[in-house]
Short mmCIF file of C-alpha atoms in Angstrom, two decimals:
data_model
loop_
_atom_site.label_atom_id
_atom_site.label_comp_id
_atom_site.label_asym_id
_atom_site.label_seq_id
_atom_site.Cartn_x
_atom_site.Cartn_y
_atom_site.Cartn_z
CA UNK A 6 0.00 0.00 0.00
CA UNK A 7 1.29 3.46 -0.80
CA UNK A 8 1.12 6.19 1.81
CA UNK A 9 -2.22 7.23 0.35
CA UNK A 10 -4.34 4.14 -0.27
CA UNK A 11 -7.11 4.08 -2.84
CA UNK A 12 -10.24 5.16 -0.95
CA UNK A 13 -13.87 5.57 -2.00
CA UNK A 14 -15.54 8.39 -0.04
CA UNK A 15 -19.27 8.85 0.55
CA UNK A 16 -18.93 12.66 0.59
CA UNK A 17 -16.67 15.23 -1.03
CA UNK A 18 -13.81 16.49 1.10
CA UNK A 19 -15.51 19.83 1.68
CA UNK A 20 -18.41 18.10 3.49
CA UNK A 21 -16.48 15.69 5.77
CA UNK A 22 -15.32 17.95 8.59
CA UNK A 23 -17.07 17.38 11.90
CA UNK A 24 -18.74 14.12 10.83
CA UNK A 25 -18.18 10.69 12.40
CA UNK A 26 -15.96 8.58 10.12
CA UNK A 27 -16.69 4.93 9.31
CA UNK A 28 -13.87 3.04 7.59
CA UNK A 29 -14.76 -0.08 5.54
CA UNK A 30 -12.43 -3.05 5.03
CA UNK A 31 -13.48 -5.49 2.29
CA UNK A 32 -12.94 -9.25 2.30
CA UNK A 33 -10.36 -11.43 0.57
CA UNK A 34 -10.60 -11.31 -3.23
CA UNK A 35 -12.87 -8.24 -3.26
CA UNK A 36 -12.03 -4.55 -3.53
CA UNK A 37 -13.02 -1.14 -2.19
CA UNK A 38 -16.21 -1.08 -4.28
CA UNK A 39 -17.51 -4.34 -2.79
CA UNK A 40 -18.91 -2.96 0.48
CA UNK A 41 -19.31 0.64 -0.64
CA UNK A 42 -22.87 0.07 -1.82
CA UNK A 43 -23.82 -0.64 1.80
CA UNK A 44 -22.95 2.94 2.79
CA UNK A 45 -26.45 4.08 1.80
CA UNK A 46 -27.92 1.67 4.38
CA UNK A 47 -25.91 3.17 7.26
CA UNK A 48 -26.94 6.20 9.32
CA UNK A 49 -26.62 9.31 7.16
CA UNK A 50 -24.49 11.14 9.74
CA UNK A 51 -21.44 9.02 8.90
CA UNK A 52 -18.83 9.79 6.31
CA UNK A 53 -17.88 6.40 4.87
CA UNK A 54 -14.38 5.64 3.55
CA UNK A 55 -13.89 2.27 1.84
CA UNK A 56 -10.22 1.28 1.46
CA UNK A 57 -8.54 -0.93 -1.13
CA UNK A 58 -6.32 -3.67 0.30
CA UNK A 59 -2.64 -3.67 -0.76
CA UNK A 60 -2.14 -7.19 -2.16
CA UNK A 61 -3.40 -8.68 -5.43
CA UNK A 62 -5.60 -11.77 -4.87
CA UNK A 63 -7.02 -13.17 -8.09
CA UNK A 64 -9.28 -10.53 -9.66
CA UNK A 65 -9.50 -8.68 -6.33
CA UNK A 66 -7.35 -7.72 -3.38
CA UNK A 67 -6.24 -9.05 0.01
CA UNK A 68 -5.04 -7.48 3.25
CA UNK A 69 -2.68 -10.37 3.96
CA UNK A 70 -2.12 -13.96 2.76
CA UNK A 71 -4.64 -16.59 3.84
CA UNK A 72 -3.73 -18.55 6.98
CA UNK A 73 -3.00 -21.70 4.96
CA UNK A 74 -0.62 -19.77 2.68
CA UNK A 75 3.07 -20.31 3.52
CA UNK A 76 3.66 -16.55 3.31
CA UNK A 77 1.16 -15.87 6.12
CA UNK A 78 2.63 -14.51 9.37
CA UNK A 79 1.20 -12.29 12.12
CA UNK A 80 3.62 -9.65 10.76
CA UNK A 81 1.79 -9.70 7.42
CA UNK A 82 -1.37 -8.67 9.30
CA UNK A 83 0.20 -6.00 11.47
CA UNK A 84 2.18 -4.47 8.60
CA UNK A 85 -1.03 -3.95 6.63
CA UNK A 86 -2.71 -2.53 9.73
CA UNK A 87 0.21 -0.17 10.41
CA UNK A 88 -0.10 1.32 6.91
CA UNK A 89 -3.84 1.87 7.38
CA UNK A 90 -3.20 3.39 10.81
CA UNK A 91 -0.66 5.82 9.33
CA UNK A 92 -3.22 6.92 6.74
CA UNK A 93 -5.97 7.16 9.37
CA UNK A 94 -3.78 9.46 11.45
CA UNK A 95 -3.79 11.92 8.54
CA UNK A 96 -7.59 12.12 8.35
CA UNK A 97 -8.99 11.35 11.82
CA UNK A 98 -8.49 14.91 13.11
CA UNK A 99 -11.31 16.18 10.91
CA UNK A 100 -13.86 13.75 12.35
CA UNK A 101 -15.72 13.48 15.64
CA UNK A 102 -14.97 9.75 15.93
CA UNK A 103 -13.66 6.78 13.95
CA UNK A 104 -15.57 3.49 13.62
CA UNK A 105 -14.23 0.42 11.82
CA UNK A 106 -16.37 -1.88 9.64
CA UNK A 107 -14.90 -5.11 8.29
CA UNK A 108 -16.26 -8.07 6.33
CA UNK A 109 -14.52 -11.48 6.49
CA UNK A 110 -10.76 -10.81 6.28
CA UNK A 111 -11.66 -7.14 6.69
CA UNK A 112 -12.89 -7.92 10.23
CA UNK A 113 -9.35 -9.13 10.99
CA UNK A 114 -8.04 -5.75 9.87
CA UNK A 115 -10.60 -3.80 11.89
CA UNK A 116 -9.94 -5.76 15.08
CA UNK A 117 -6.16 -5.69 14.57
CA UNK A 118 -6.26 -1.88 14.41
CA UNK A 119 -8.47 -1.82 17.48
CA UNK A 120 -6.06 -4.04 19.42
CA UNK A 121 -3.16 -1.66 18.80
CA UNK A 122 -4.80 1.60 19.92
CA UNK A 123 -8.25 0.78 21.34
CA UNK A 124 -8.86 4.32 22.57
CA UNK A 125 -8.78 5.59 18.97
CA UNK A 126 -12.05 3.95 17.93
CA UNK A 127 -15.69 4.48 18.86
CA UNK A 128 -16.81 0.99 17.81
CA UNK A 129 -16.13 -1.92 15.46
CA UNK A 130 -18.54 -3.80 13.20
CA UNK A 131 -17.35 -7.26 12.12
CA UNK A 132 -19.43 -9.32 9.68
CA UNK A 133 -18.76 -12.97 8.77
CA UNK A 134 -15.21 -12.58 9.98
CA UNK A 135 -12.79 -13.40 12.75
CA UNK A 136 -10.02 -12.13 15.03
CA UNK A 137 -6.40 -13.16 14.39
CA UNK A 138 -4.37 -14.93 17.04
CA UNK A 139 -1.67 -12.60 18.34
CA UNK A 140 0.98 -15.32 18.82
CA UNK A 141 2.82 -13.01 21.22
CA UNK A 142 3.17 -10.18 18.69
CA UNK A 143 3.66 -6.93 20.69
CA UNK A 144 1.46 -4.98 18.24
CA UNK A 145 -1.60 -6.46 19.95
CA UNK A 146 -2.23 -4.57 23.20
CA UNK A 147 -4.95 -6.90 24.41
CA UNK A 148 -4.56 -5.73 28.02
CA UNK A 149 -5.43 -2.16 26.99
CA UNK A 150 -8.27 -3.48 24.83
CA UNK A 151 -9.73 -5.48 27.73
CA UNK A 152 -9.47 -2.41 29.98
CA UNK A 153 -11.24 -0.22 27.39
CA UNK A 154 -13.97 -2.83 26.63
CA UNK A 155 -14.73 -1.38 23.18
CA UNK A 156 -18.14 -1.82 21.56
CA UNK A 157 -18.19 -4.53 18.90
CA UNK A 158 -20.99 -5.85 16.70
CA UNK A 159 -20.32 -9.36 15.37
CA UNK A 160 -22.79 -10.77 12.88
CA UNK A 161 -22.49 -14.17 11.22
CA UNK A 162 -24.27 -17.30 10.05
CA UNK A 163 -23.48 -20.51 11.94
CA UNK A 164 -23.52 -22.25 8.55
CA UNK A 165 -20.82 -19.91 7.14
CA UNK A 166 -18.79 -22.26 4.89
CA UNK A 167 -15.70 -20.03 4.69
CA UNK A 168 -14.46 -19.17 8.19
CA UNK A 169 -12.97 -22.25 9.93
CA UNK A 170 -14.63 -23.45 13.14
CA UNK A 171 -11.41 -22.99 15.12
CA UNK A 172 -11.23 -19.33 14.07
CA UNK A 173 -14.86 -18.79 15.07
CA UNK A 174 -14.25 -20.38 18.47
CA UNK A 175 -11.14 -18.27 19.11
CA UNK A 176 -12.97 -15.12 18.01
CA UNK A 177 -15.94 -15.82 20.27
CA UNK A 178 -13.67 -16.40 23.28
CA UNK A 179 -11.51 -13.35 22.55
CA UNK A 180 -14.44 -10.97 21.94
CA UNK A 181 -16.23 -12.04 25.12
CA UNK A 182 -13.09 -11.47 27.19
CA UNK A 183 -11.99 -8.13 25.71
CA UNK A 184 -15.03 -6.23 24.40
CA UNK A 185 -18.63 -5.23 24.97
CA UNK A 186 -19.97 -7.69 22.45
CA UNK A 187 -23.21 -7.49 20.50
CA UNK A 188 -23.37 -10.86 18.73
CA UNK A 189 -26.18 -11.68 16.30
CA UNK A 190 -26.61 -14.92 14.36
CA UNK A 191 -28.38 -14.97 10.99
CA UNK A 192 -29.78 -17.92 9.08
CA UNK A 193 -29.39 -18.22 5.33
CA UNK A 194 -26.73 -15.56 4.69
CA UNK A 195 -23.86 -18.10 4.69
CA UNK A 196 -20.74 -15.99 4.00
CA UNK A 197 -22.64 -12.83 3.18
CA UNK A 198 -24.68 -9.87 4.41
CA UNK A 199 -28.44 -9.29 4.23
CA UNK A 200 -30.80 -6.35 4.79
CA UNK A 201 -31.79 -7.49 8.29
CA UNK A 202 -28.16 -7.55 9.38
CA UNK A 203 -27.54 -4.08 7.92
CA UNK A 204 -30.60 -2.77 9.79
CA UNK A 205 -29.13 -4.17 13.02
CA UNK A 206 -25.75 -2.59 12.22
CA UNK A 207 -27.46 0.76 11.70
CA UNK A 208 -29.22 0.46 15.07
CA UNK A 209 -25.94 -0.50 16.76
CA UNK A 210 -24.09 2.47 15.26
CA UNK A 211 -26.86 4.88 16.21
CA UNK A 212 -26.93 3.62 19.79
CA UNK A 213 -23.20 3.16 20.41
CA UNK A 214 -21.60 5.90 18.30
CA UNK A 215 -24.13 8.63 17.53
CA UNK A 216 -25.99 8.63 20.87
CA UNK A 217 -23.57 7.18 23.45
#
């Protein structure tokens, strides 16, 4: 990723100041346009920024190699997060808060950023995704995260065919120990998102970010 990643914005720069910022992280093999259509279903107060991941993955992009790829390491996750954090530090000052929204591998990115500087974020929305295992990497300040108890919405389908059961179990345990968790299960979305889930996300964001 270059210092300035490719970003789709829901408003022109002249209209962003003083708004809450919501940053979207797409899933593996997708791109910044994949989730951007959901911006219209979120509370209108937010400025939405959808970021393109740095790595090529088939026709789309990836934040880091898949866990079963030999090039995967925790460093590959934190390096991608550090570049996003550096970019975020250039724009966050113009916004009243920053919320992170990640789908699938994008949820890993959102929660990895949260675990480095939990005080920086108003809330996290994670859909059909998981939390990476820190494996002792000092980037992950899980003690500070547990102390802050950030607000997290985690939505998924128990029949999701993509995310491994072990990753789901680890994520469930980690989220319950470190966050204020709003967990909702959906039937029939598999590895996807539906209108009911987006309505719940909108309610969560209104309650936890706009009217805390």
